[in-house]
Coordinates of C-alpha atoms in Angstrom, one line a residue:
X8 CA -37.1 39.3 -37.2
X9 CA -36.2 37.4 -34.2
X10 CA -35.9 33.7 -33.9
X11 CA -35.5 30.9 -31.4
X12 CA -36.4 27.2 -30.3
X13 CA -39.2 26.3 -28.2
X14 CA -38.7 23.2 -26.3
X15 CA -41.9 21.8 -24.8
X16 CA -45.5 22.6 -24.6
X17 CA -46.5 25.4 -26.0
X18 CA -49.6 25.5 -24.1
X19 CA -47.5 26.5 -20.8
X20 CA -45.6 29.9 -20.1
X21 CA -41.8 29.3 -21.2
X22 CA -38.9 29.9 -19.7
X23 CA -36.8 32.5 -21.6
X24 CA -33.1 31.3 -22.4
X25 CA -30.5 33.7 -23.5
X26 CA -27.3 33.1 -25.1
X27 CA -23.6 34.2 -24.6
X28 CA -22.1 37.0 -27.1
X29 CA -21.7 35.7 -30.7
X30 CA -23.3 32.0 -29.7
X31 CA -27.2 31.3 -30.7
X32 CA -30.1 29.4 -29.7
X33 CA -28.6 26.1 -30.1
X34 CA -26.4 26.7 -26.8
X35 CA -29.2 25.5 -25.4
X36 CA -29.5 22.1 -27.0
X37 CA -27.7 19.6 -24.9
X38 CA -29.3 21.6 -21.6
X39 CA -32.6 21.4 -22.5
X40 CA -33.0 17.5 -23.5
X41 CA -32.4 16.9 -19.5
X42 CA -34.6 19.1 -18.8
X43 CA -38.0 17.7 -17.2
X44 CA -40.5 16.8 -19.2
X45 CA -43.4 19.3 -18.2
X46 CA -40.7 22.6 -18.6
X47 CA -40.9 24.7 -21.8
X48 CA -38.1 26.6 -22.8
X49 CA -38.4 29.5 -25.4
X50 CA -34.2 30.4 -26.7
X51 CA -34.3 33.3 -28.2
X52 CA -31.5 34.3 -30.7
X53 CA -30.4 37.7 -29.6
X54 CA -30.4 40.2 -32.8
X55 CA -27.5 39.6 -35.4
X56 CA -27.0 36.2 -33.8
X57 CA -28.4 33.2 -35.3
X58 CA -31.5 33.4 -37.3
X59 CA -32.6 36.6 -36.1
X60 CA -32.1 39.4 -37.8
X61 CA -29.2 42.0 -38.4
X62 CA -29.8 45.8 -37.1
X63 CA -29.8 48.5 -40.3
X64 CA -26.1 50.0 -40.8
X65 CA -24.2 51.6 -38.4
X66 CA -26.6 51.0 -35.7
X67 CA -25.2 49.2 -32.8
X68 CA -25.4 46.1 -30.4
X69 CA -25.8 47.3 -26.9
X70 CA -26.1 45.4 -23.9
X71 CA -28.6 47.8 -22.1
X72 CA -31.1 47.4 -24.8
X73 CA -31.7 43.6 -24.0
X74 CA -33.9 44.1 -21.3
X75 CA -36.5 46.4 -23.8
X76 CA -35.9 43.3 -25.9
X77 CA -37.2 40.9 -23.5
X78 CA -40.0 43.0 -22.8
X79 CA -41.3 43.2 -26.4
X80 CA -40.8 38.9 -26.8
X81 CA -43.2 39.5 -23.3
X82 CA -45.8 41.5 -24.7
X83 CA -45.9 40.0 -27.9
X84 CA -46.9 36.7 -26.3
X85 CA -48.9 38.1 -23.2
X86 CA -46.6 36.4 -20.9
X87 CA -47.1 36.9 -17.6
X88 CA -43.9 37.7 -15.0
X89 CA -40.9 36.3 -16.8
X90 CA -38.4 33.1 -15.6
X91 CA -35.2 34.3 -17.4
X92 CA -32.4 31.5 -17.8
X93 CA -29.2 33.0 -19.4
X94 CA -25.3 32.4 -20.0
X95 CA -22.3 34.3 -20.2
X96 CA -23.8 37.5 -22.1
X97 CA -27.2 36.4 -21.5
X98 CA -26.9 36.4 -17.7
X99 CA -25.7 39.6 -18.0
X100 CA -29.1 40.3 -20.1
X101 CA -31.0 39.0 -17.3
X102 CA -29.6 40.3 -14.3
X103 CA -30.4 43.8 -16.2
X104 CA -33.9 42.9 -17.2
X105 CA -35.0 41.6 -13.2
X106 CA -33.4 45.0 -12.5
X107 CA -35.0 47.2 -14.7
X108 CA -38.3 45.3 -14.4
X109 CA -38.3 43.8 -11.4
X110 CA -42.7 43.0 -11.1
X111 CA -42.5 41.8 -14.9
X112 CA -39.6 38.9 -13.6
X113 CA -40.3 36.1 -11.4
X114 CA -36.6 34.7 -11.3
X115 CA -33.4 34.1 -13.4
X116 CA -30.8 31.8 -13.4
X117 CA -27.2 32.6 -14.6
X118 CA -24.8 30.5 -15.9
X119 CA -20.3 32.2 -16.0
X120 CA -21.0 35.4 -15.9
X121 CA -23.2 38.3 -14.4
X122 CA -22.0 41.9 -15.4
X123 CA -18.8 43.8 -16.4
X124 CA -18.2 47.5 -15.1
X125 CA -15.4 50.3 -16.3
X126 CA -13.6 50.8 -13.0
X127 CA -12.4 53.8 -14.9
X128 CA -14.0 56.4 -17.1
X129 CA -10.7 57.6 -18.3
X130 CA -10.2 54.2 -19.6
X131 CA -13.3 53.8 -21.1
X132 CA -12.9 57.2 -22.9
X133 CA -9.5 55.9 -24.4
X134 CA -10.9 53.2 -25.9
X135 CA -14.4 53.9 -27.3
X136 CA -12.5 56.0 -30.1
X137 CA -11.1 52.6 -31.1
X138 CA -14.4 50.5 -31.1
X139 CA -16.3 53.0 -33.0
X140 CA -13.8 52.7 -35.6
X141 CA -13.8 48.8 -35.3
X142 CA -17.3 48.9 -35.3
X143 CA -17.8 51.3 -39.2
X144 CA -14.9 48.9 -40.5
X145 CA -16.9 46.0 -39.4
X146 CA -20.3 47.6 -40.9
X147 CA -18.3 48.1 -44.6
X148 CA -17.4 44.3 -44.8
X149 CA -19.3 42.9 -47.9
X150 CA -21.0 39.6 -46.9
X151 CA -21.4 38.6 -50.1
X152 CA -17.2 38.8 -50.5
X153 CA -17.2 36.8 -46.8
X154 CA -14.6 34.1 -46.5
X155 CA -16.1 30.0 -46.5
X156 CA -14.4 27.4 -45.8
X157 CA -15.1 23.7 -46.3
X158 CA -17.5 22.6 -42.8
X159 CA -14.6 20.7 -40.9
X160 CA -12.5 24.5 -41.0
X161 CA -15.0 26.4 -39.9
X162 CA -16.1 24.4 -37.4
X163 CA -11.4 24.3 -36.5
X164 CA -11.7 28.0 -36.6
X165 CA -14.7 28.7 -34.5
X166 CA -13.0 26.6 -32.1
X167 CA -10.0 28.4 -32.2
X168 CA -11.3 32.1 -32.1
X169 CA -12.4 30.6 -28.3
X170 CA -9.1 29.4 -27.4
X171 CA -10.4 26.1 -27.0
X172 CA -13.3 26.9 -24.5
X173 CA -15.8 25.7 -26.9
X174 CA -15.7 22.0 -28.0
X175 CA -16.4 20.5 -31.5
X176 CA -19.0 18.8 -30.8
X177 CA -20.4 22.0 -29.3
X178 CA -19.3 24.0 -32.5
X179 CA -21.3 21.0 -34.5
X180 CA -25.1 22.4 -32.7
X181 CA -23.8 26.1 -32.7
X182 CA -23.3 26.1 -36.5
X183 CA -26.6 24.9 -37.0
X184 CA -28.1 28.7 -36.8
X185 CA -24.9 30.4 -37.7
X186 CA -23.7 29.6 -41.1
X187 CA -25.4 29.3 -44.8
X188 CA -24.1 26.8 -47.1
X189 CA -22.7 27.5 -50.1
X190 CA -23.3 25.9 -53.6
X191 CA -19.7 24.6 -53.5
X192 CA -20.3 23.0 -50.1
X193 CA -18.2 25.3 -48.3
X194 CA -20.0 27.7 -45.6
X195 CA -20.4 31.4 -44.5
X196 CA -20.9 32.4 -41.2
X197 CA -23.7 34.3 -41.1
X198 CA -23.9 36.2 -37.7
X199 CA -23.2 39.9 -37.9
X200 CA -19.6 41.0 -38.1
X201 CA -20.5 44.1 -35.8
X202 CA -20.9 41.7 -32.9
X203 CA -17.4 41.5 -32.8
X204 CA -16.5 45.3 -32.0
X205 CA -17.3 45.2 -28.9
X206 CA -19.7 47.4 -26.8
X207 CA -19.8 51.2 -26.9
X208 CA -22.0 51.8 -24.0
X209 CA -20.8 49.5 -21.2
X210 CA -21.7 51.0 -17.5
X211 CA -19.4 52.1 -14.5
X212 CA -19.1 50.3 -11.1
X213 CA -21.7 52.7 -9.3
X214 CA -24.5 52.0 -11.8
X215 CA -24.2 48.3 -12.0
X216 CA -23.6 48.4 -7.9
X217 CA -27.4 50.5 -7.8
X218 CA -28.5 47.8 -10.4
X219 CA -28.4 45.2 -7.9
X220 CA -29.9 46.8 -5.3
X221 CA -33.0 46.6 -7.8
X222 CA -33.4 42.9 -8.1
X223 CA -35.8 41.7 -6.0
X224 CA -36.6 38.2 -7.5
X225 CA -34.8 34.8 -6.7
X226 CA -31.8 34.4 -8.2
X227 CA -29.2 31.2 -8.7
X228 CA -25.9 32.2 -10.3
X229 CA -23.5 29.3 -11.6
X230 CA -19.8 29.9 -11.8
X231 CA -18.0 27.6 -14.6
X232 CA -14.8 26.1 -11.9
X233 CA -12.8 26.5 -15.2
X234 CA -13.8 30.1 -16.2
X235 CA -11.9 33.1 -15.4
X236 CA -14.9 35.1 -16.7
X237 CA -16.9 35.4 -13.9
X238 CA -14.1 36.6 -11.9
X239 CA -13.1 39.2 -14.3
X240 CA -17.3 40.4 -15.4
X241 CA -17.3 41.8 -10.9
X242 CA -13.5 41.9 -10.3
X243 CA -14.2 45.7 -10.1
X244 CA -17.7 45.3 -8.3
X245 CA -16.3 43.1 -5.6
X246 CA -19.3 43.6 -3.4
X247 CA -22.2 42.8 -5.7
X248 CA -22.7 39.5 -4.4
X249 CA -22.9 40.2 -0.9
X250 CA -25.6 43.4 -2.7
X251 CA -28.1 40.8 -4.8
X252 CA -28.0 38.7 -2.0
X253 CA -28.9 41.4 0.0
X254 CA -31.9 42.7 -2.0
X255 CA -33.5 39.9 -4.2
X256 CA -36.1 37.4 -2.5
X257 CA -33.2 34.5 -2.5
X258 CA -29.8 34.0 -4.0
X259 CA -27.6 31.1 -4.0
X260 CA -24.4 31.2 -6.1
X261 CA -22.9 27.5 -7.2
X262 CA -19.8 26.4 -8.7
X263 CA -19.3 22.7 -10.2
X264 CA -15.3 22.3 -10.0
X265 CA -12.7 19.7 -10.3
X266 CA -9.4 19.6 -12.0
X267 CA -8.6 17.9 -15.7
X268 CA -5.0 17.1 -16.7
X269 CA -4.1 16.2 -20.1
X270 CA -6.2 16.1 -23.5
X271 CA -9.8 17.0 -22.9
X272 CA -10.6 14.9 -26.1
X273 CA -9.5 11.9 -24.5
X274 CA -11.9 9.4 -21.6
X275 CA -10.1 10.3 -17.9
X276 CA -9.4 8.3 -15.3
X277 CA -11.9 10.3 -12.6
X278 CA -10.8 10.9 -9.3
X279 CA -12.7 11.6 -5.7
X280 CA -10.4 13.1 -2.8
X281 CA -11.1 11.8 0.4
X282 CA -13.0 13.9 3.1
X283 CA -11.6 17.8 4.3
X284 CA -9.5 17.3 0.9
X285 CA -9.6 18.6 -2.1
X286 CA -9.2 18.3 -6.5
X287 CA -4.9 18.5 -5.7
X288 CA -4.7 15.7 -3.7
X289 CA -3.7 13.7 -6.6
X290 CA -1.5 16.4 -8.0
X291 CA 2.0 15.1 -7.7
X292 CA 0.2 11.2 -8.1
X293 CA -0.9 12.4 -12.0
X294 CA 2.7 13.1 -13.8
X295 CA 3.8 9.7 -12.8
X296 CA 0.3 7.9 -14.1
X297 CA 0.6 6.0 -17.5
X298 CA -2.7 7.5 -18.4
X299 CA -4.4 9.2 -21.3
X300 CA -6.3 12.0 -18.9
X301 CA -7.0 12.5 -14.9
X302 CA -10.3 14.3 -14.2
X303 CA -10.2 15.3 -10.2
X304 CA -13.7 16.0 -9.0
X305 CA -14.4 17.9 -5.9
X306 CA -17.3 16.8 -3.9
X307 CA -19.8 19.4 -3.0
X308 CA -18.5 21.8 0.3
X309 CA -15.1 20.6 -1.0
X310 CA -12.0 22.5 -2.7
X311 CA -13.9 25.0 -4.9
X312 CA -17.1 23.3 -5.3
X313 CA -20.5 24.8 -3.7
X314 CA -21.9 24.3 -0.4
X315 CA -25.3 23.3 0.3
X316 CA -27.7 25.2 1.7
X317 CA -28.6 26.3 4.7
X318 CA -31.1 24.1 6.3
X319 CA -30.5 20.7 4.4
X320 CA -27.9 17.8 5.6
X321 CA -25.4 15.4 3.7
X322 CA -27.1 12.0 2.6
X323 CA -24.3 9.9 1.9
X324 CA -26.3 8.8 -1.4
X325 CA -26.2 12.5 -2.2
X326 CA -23.0 12.1 -3.4
X327 CA -23.5 9.1 -5.5
X328 CA -26.1 10.9 -7.1
X329 CA -24.0 13.9 -8.0
X330 CA -21.5 11.6 -9.3
X331 CA -24.3 10.1 -11.5
X332 CA -25.3 12.9 -12.9
X333 CA -21.6 14.2 -14.2
X334 CA -20.7 11.4 -15.8
X335 CA -23.6 9.5 -16.8
X336 CA -25.6 12.7 -17.9
X337 CA -22.9 15.2 -18.3
X338 CA -20.5 13.6 -20.1
X339 CA -21.9 10.2 -21.4
X340 CA -19.4 7.9 -20.0
X341 CA -19.2 4.2 -19.3
X342 CA -16.1 1.9 -19.3
X343 CA -15.4 4.0 -16.4
X344 CA -12.1 4.3 -14.6
X345 CA -12.6 5.2 -10.7
X346 CA -9.6 6.3 -8.2
X347 CA -10.8 6.9 -5.2
X348 CA -8.9 8.1 -2.0
X349 CA -10.2 7.1 1.9
X350 CA -13.7 8.6 1.6
X351 CA -13.9 9.2 -2.0
X352 CA -12.8 5.5 -2.7
X353 CA -15.5 4.6 -0.5
X354 CA -18.3 6.4 -2.8
X355 CA -16.6 5.3 -5.7
X356 CA -17.0 1.5 -4.9
X357 CA -20.7 2.6 -3.7
X358 CA -21.0 3.6 -7.3
X359 CA -19.5 0.4 -9.0
X360 CA -22.0 -1.7 -7.2
X361 CA -24.9 -0.1 -8.1
X362 CA -23.6 0.5 -11.6
X363 CA -21.5 -2.6 -12.3
X364 CA -22.0 -2.6 -16.4
X365 CA -20.7 1.0 -16.2
X366 CA -17.1 0.7 -14.3
X367 CA -14.4 -1.0 -16.0
X368 CA -11.5 -0.4 -13.3
X369 CA -12.3 0.3 -9.6
X370 CA -9.0 1.4 -8.1
X371 CA -8.8 2.1 -4.0
X372 CA -6.2 4.2 -2.0
X373 CA -6.5 3.4 1.7
X374 CA -10.1 3.7 1.7
X375 CA -12.5 3.0 4.8
X376 CA -14.9 1.0 2.2
X377 CA -17.9 2.8 4.2
X378 CA -19.2 5.0 7.0
X379 CA -21.0 2.0 8.6
X380 CA -23.5 2.3 10.8
X381 CA -22.8 -0.4 13.3
X382 CA -26.0 -1.9 15.0
X383 CA -30.0 -1.4 13.7
X384 CA -30.7 0.0 17.1
X385 CA -28.6 3.1 16.9
X386 CA -30.4 3.9 13.7
X387 CA -32.7 6.4 15.7
X388 CA -29.9 7.6 17.9
X389 CA -27.1 8.1 14.6
X390 CA -30.2 10.1 13.1
X391 CA -31.0 12.0 15.9
X392 CA -27.2 13.3 17.0
X393 CA -26.6 14.3 13.2
X394 CA -30.2 16.6 13.3
X395 CA -28.5 18.2 16.8
X396 CA -25.1 18.7 14.9
X397 CA -26.5 20.4 12.1
X398 CA -28.9 22.4 14.2
X399 CA -26.3 23.8 16.3
X400 CA -23.3 24.4 13.7
X401 CA -26.6 26.6 11.5
X402 CA -26.6 28.8 14.6
X403 CA -23.4 29.3 15.0
X404 CA -22.7 29.7 11.2
X405 CA -25.4 32.6 11.5
X406 CA -24.0 34.0 14.8
X407 CA -20.2 33.9 14.1
X408 CA -18.5 34.8 11.6
X409 CA -16.0 32.6 9.5
X410 CA -12.7 32.7 11.2
X411 CA -9.8 35.4 8.0
X412 CA -6.3 35.0 8.1
X413 CA -3.7 37.3 7.2
X414 CA -1.1 35.0 6.3
X415 CA -1.8 31.7 3.5
X416 CA 1.1 29.6 5.7
X417 CA -0.7 30.4 8.9
X418 CA -3.5 28.5 7.4
X419 CA -1.0 25.5 6.3
X420 CA -0.1 25.3 10.4
X421 CA -3.6 25.5 11.4
X422 CA -4.3 22.3 9.0
X423 CA -1.4 20.8 10.1
X424 CA -1.9 20.7 13.2
X425 CA -5.7 19.8 13.1
X426 CA -4.4 16.2 11.1
X427 CA -1.6 15.2 12.9
X428 CA -3.5 14.2 15.7
X429 CA -5.4 11.3 13.9
X430 CA -3.5 11.2 10.3
X431 CA -0.5 13.1 10.3
X432 CA 0.2 14.8 7.0
X433 CA 3.5 16.9 6.0
X434 CA 3.3 20.9 5.7
X435 CA 3.7 20.2 2.1
X436 CA 0.9 17.9 1.7
X437 CA -1.3 20.8 3.5
X438 CA 0.1 23.1 0.9
X439 CA -0.9 21.0 -1.7
X440 CA -4.5 20.5 -0.3
X441 CA -5.1 24.2 0.2
X442 CA -4.1 25.5 -3.4
X443 CA -8.0 25.0 -3.6
X444 CA -8.8 24.8 -0.6
X445 CA -9.1 28.7 0.8
X446 CA -10.9 31.8 -0.8
X447 CA -9.2 35.3 -0.6
X448 CA -11.4 38.2 0.3
X449 CA -11.2 41.7 -1.7
X450 CA -9.2 43.0 1.2
X451 CA -6.7 40.1 1.3
X452 CA -7.9 37.8 4.2
X453 CA -8.2 34.1 3.7
X454 CA -10.2 31.5 5.0
X455 CA -11.4 28.1 4.7
X456 CA -13.4 27.2 1.5
X457 CA -14.9 23.9 2.7
X458 CA -18.3 23.8 4.1
X459 CA -18.4 23.2 7.4
X460 CA -21.2 21.6 7.6
X461 CA -19.5 18.4 6.2
X462 CA -18.1 18.0 9.3
X463 CA -21.2 16.8 10.3
X464 CA -21.8 12.8 10.2
X465 CA -23.4 12.0 6.8
X466 CA -26.5 10.9 6.9
X467 CA -27.9 7.5 5.6
X468 CA -24.8 5.6 6.7
X469 CA -25.2 2.1 5.8
X470 CA -25.8 -1.2 7.2
X471 CA -22.8 -3.9 6.9
X472 CA -25.2 -6.1 5.4
X473 CA -26.1 -3.7 2.4
X474 CA -22.4 -2.7 2.2
X475 CA -21.9 -6.4 1.6
X476 CA -24.7 -6.8 -1.4
X477 CA -22.9 -4.0 -2.5
X478 CA -19.5 -5.5 -2.6
X479 CA -21.3 -8.7 -4.0
X480 CA -22.5 -6.8 -7.3
X481 CA -18.8 -4.7 -8.0
X482 CA -18.0 -6.9 -11.3
X483 CA -15.4 -4.7 -12.5
X484 CA -11.3 -5.0 -12.0
X485 CA -10.4 -3.9 -8.6
X486 CA -7.0 -3.1 -7.5
X487 CA -7.2 -2.5 -3.6
X488 CA -4.3 -0.1 -2.1
X489 CA -3.4 -0.5 1.5
X490 CA -1.1 1.8 3.2
X491 CA 1.1 0.4 5.7
X492 CA 0.3 3.3 8.1
X493 CA -3.2 4.4 7.3
X494 CA -6.6 4.0 7.8
X495 CA -6.8 -0.3 8.3
X496 CA -4.8 0.0 11.6
X497 CA -8.2 1.4 13.1
X498 CA -10.6 -0.8 15.2
X499 CA -13.8 0.2 13.7
X500 CA -12.6 -1.5 10.3
X501 CA -12.6 -4.9 11.6
X502 CA -15.2 -5.9 9.2
X503 CA -13.2 -5.1 6.3
X504 CA -11.4 -8.3 5.2
X505 CA -15.2 -9.5 5.1
X506 CA -16.1 -7.5 2.6
X507 CA -12.8 -7.9 0.6
X508 CA -13.2 -11.1 0.1
X509 CA -16.8 -10.6 -1.5
X510 CA -15.4 -8.1 -4.1
X511 CA -12.3 -10.7 -4.2
X512 CA -15.0 -13.6 -5.5
X513 CA -17.4 -11.1 -7.5
X514 CA -14.6 -8.8 -9.2
X515 CA -13.4 -9.8 -12.7
X516 CA -9.9 -9.2 -11.4
X517 CA -8.8 -8.7 -8.1
X518 CA -5.4 -7.0 -6.6
X519 CA -4.7 -6.4 -3.4
X520 CA -1.3 -4.7 -2.1
X521 CA 0.0 -3.2 0.6
X522 CA 2.0 0.7 0.1
X523 CA 4.8 1.7 2.6
X524 CA 3.5 4.9 3.7
X525 CA 0.7 6.9 5.7
X526 CA -2.9 7.4 4.9
X527 CA -2.1 10.1 2.4
X528 CA 0.8 8.4 0.7
X529 CA -0.6 9.0 -2.6
X530 CA 0.3 12.9 -2.2
X531 CA 3.5 12.6 0.2
X532 CA 5.4 9.5 -1.9
X533 CA 3.7 9.4 -5.1
X534 CA 6.6 7.1 -6.4
X535 CA 5.2 4.4 -4.1
X536 CA 1.8 4.6 -4.9
X537 CA 1.5 5.2 -9.3
X538 CA 3.8 1.5 -10.2
X539 CA 1.0 -0.4 -8.7
X540 CA -1.6 1.5 -10.4
X541 CA 0.4 1.4 -13.6
X542 CA 0.8 -2.2 -13.4
X543 CA -2.4 -2.7 -13.0
X544 CA -4.1 -0.7 -15.5
X545 CA -1.4 -2.0 -18.1
X546 CA -1.3 -5.6 -17.1

């Protein structure tokens, strides 16, 4: 028997969703509650998982059997070509199905995994015997004698078994389809023990590379920034993403990333870096702050977050939309404490003016307030300039490969020289930013990870009058820190005092201080900044 959960109308063909190894269909519940109402999704419990049947004694679970499982589902319902959605092991199953049945798969979305391949057949032969023995041992276990737990302890056991990668709230959802309750109120896990044995039939590198050439449908892969599984899975197939991109109708690889400091069960201060910087900009400051936790997000095109696709341009409000989704839809936080530097502080002020009821504190470190369009009559000229810049850059990106460097320190020097033209940074500060600002190829070469398209001016820059209206709506507690050698020395910011006055009038509490240092004082001299922030938050 195959079980599942069907969200949406049964009058339209659903997306087929496959969970990760040892999970179940409940894993999709939080995400699917956010999906557009017109979509239909059938989340399947794979054999041995959730409410689906176990295999017969001494049968094993094989990754390569999954495309047949999906094909049976398709034929049973009379579905046409399928759209697939997979997480972890389920993503690998979507990948295999797209290759084996290219005419039956319209596209697939893979989350935080693609595939695993053995690099060495000798290694594979060495571990296969112990895997066989483990599978037999697990098959012989008497389910009637399975250990039972109080529900809360079972939840804790699950969290610990995943080393904390699955949180208690998520486990509660998964347990709806993964435990049976006994008369005494305790629960036992119901998934097939044999799923713990490991896979007996795995593919080698050559097989996986060949499978990748058979994928024709559109492919979207999403790597979780804090997870090591995606990269671990493809480490023996370093060119597989390029292979898929070459053969697939469409290919996109996305990452949403950031740095979380402190306990994950505490609501953090949310930090946002400046233009061309990365999430590591707050590394030194965080250790000096008297806060329970700190989340340093990375804007699209920066650090380890994804680039926007070619053919699109950056809009200033796009950043607000992205951040709103992360904070409201994903984390479901309110009473936010937002801390931003430079460009990031400008975006947070935009956010605070749009959603004043959601923000408790807004802390700005040397911000330019906003990217301001100087005069209304400059609108057409400004937008035309952005479009021309974008087209020229896209042409260059197609014709000229990204520059590569042999040595990380060479990149540090490059950044140091570029930055000192306007806002000088120390070499050590450059190193900190570049911890999350470079990628390394399989050949050991380095390149900058940032999206070159962020060098073009964002469209949708704000009229000063609109900026003033947003400032008048910012009712949270505000701390404005100006650097003595920072942005506010620039003539372009001559109207900042006007918006500062508007903020001071509208804010529940407004504090303005001058910090000794340059534009990146929080990075170069965090001890100069932390006392102001701690005093503000603790008063």
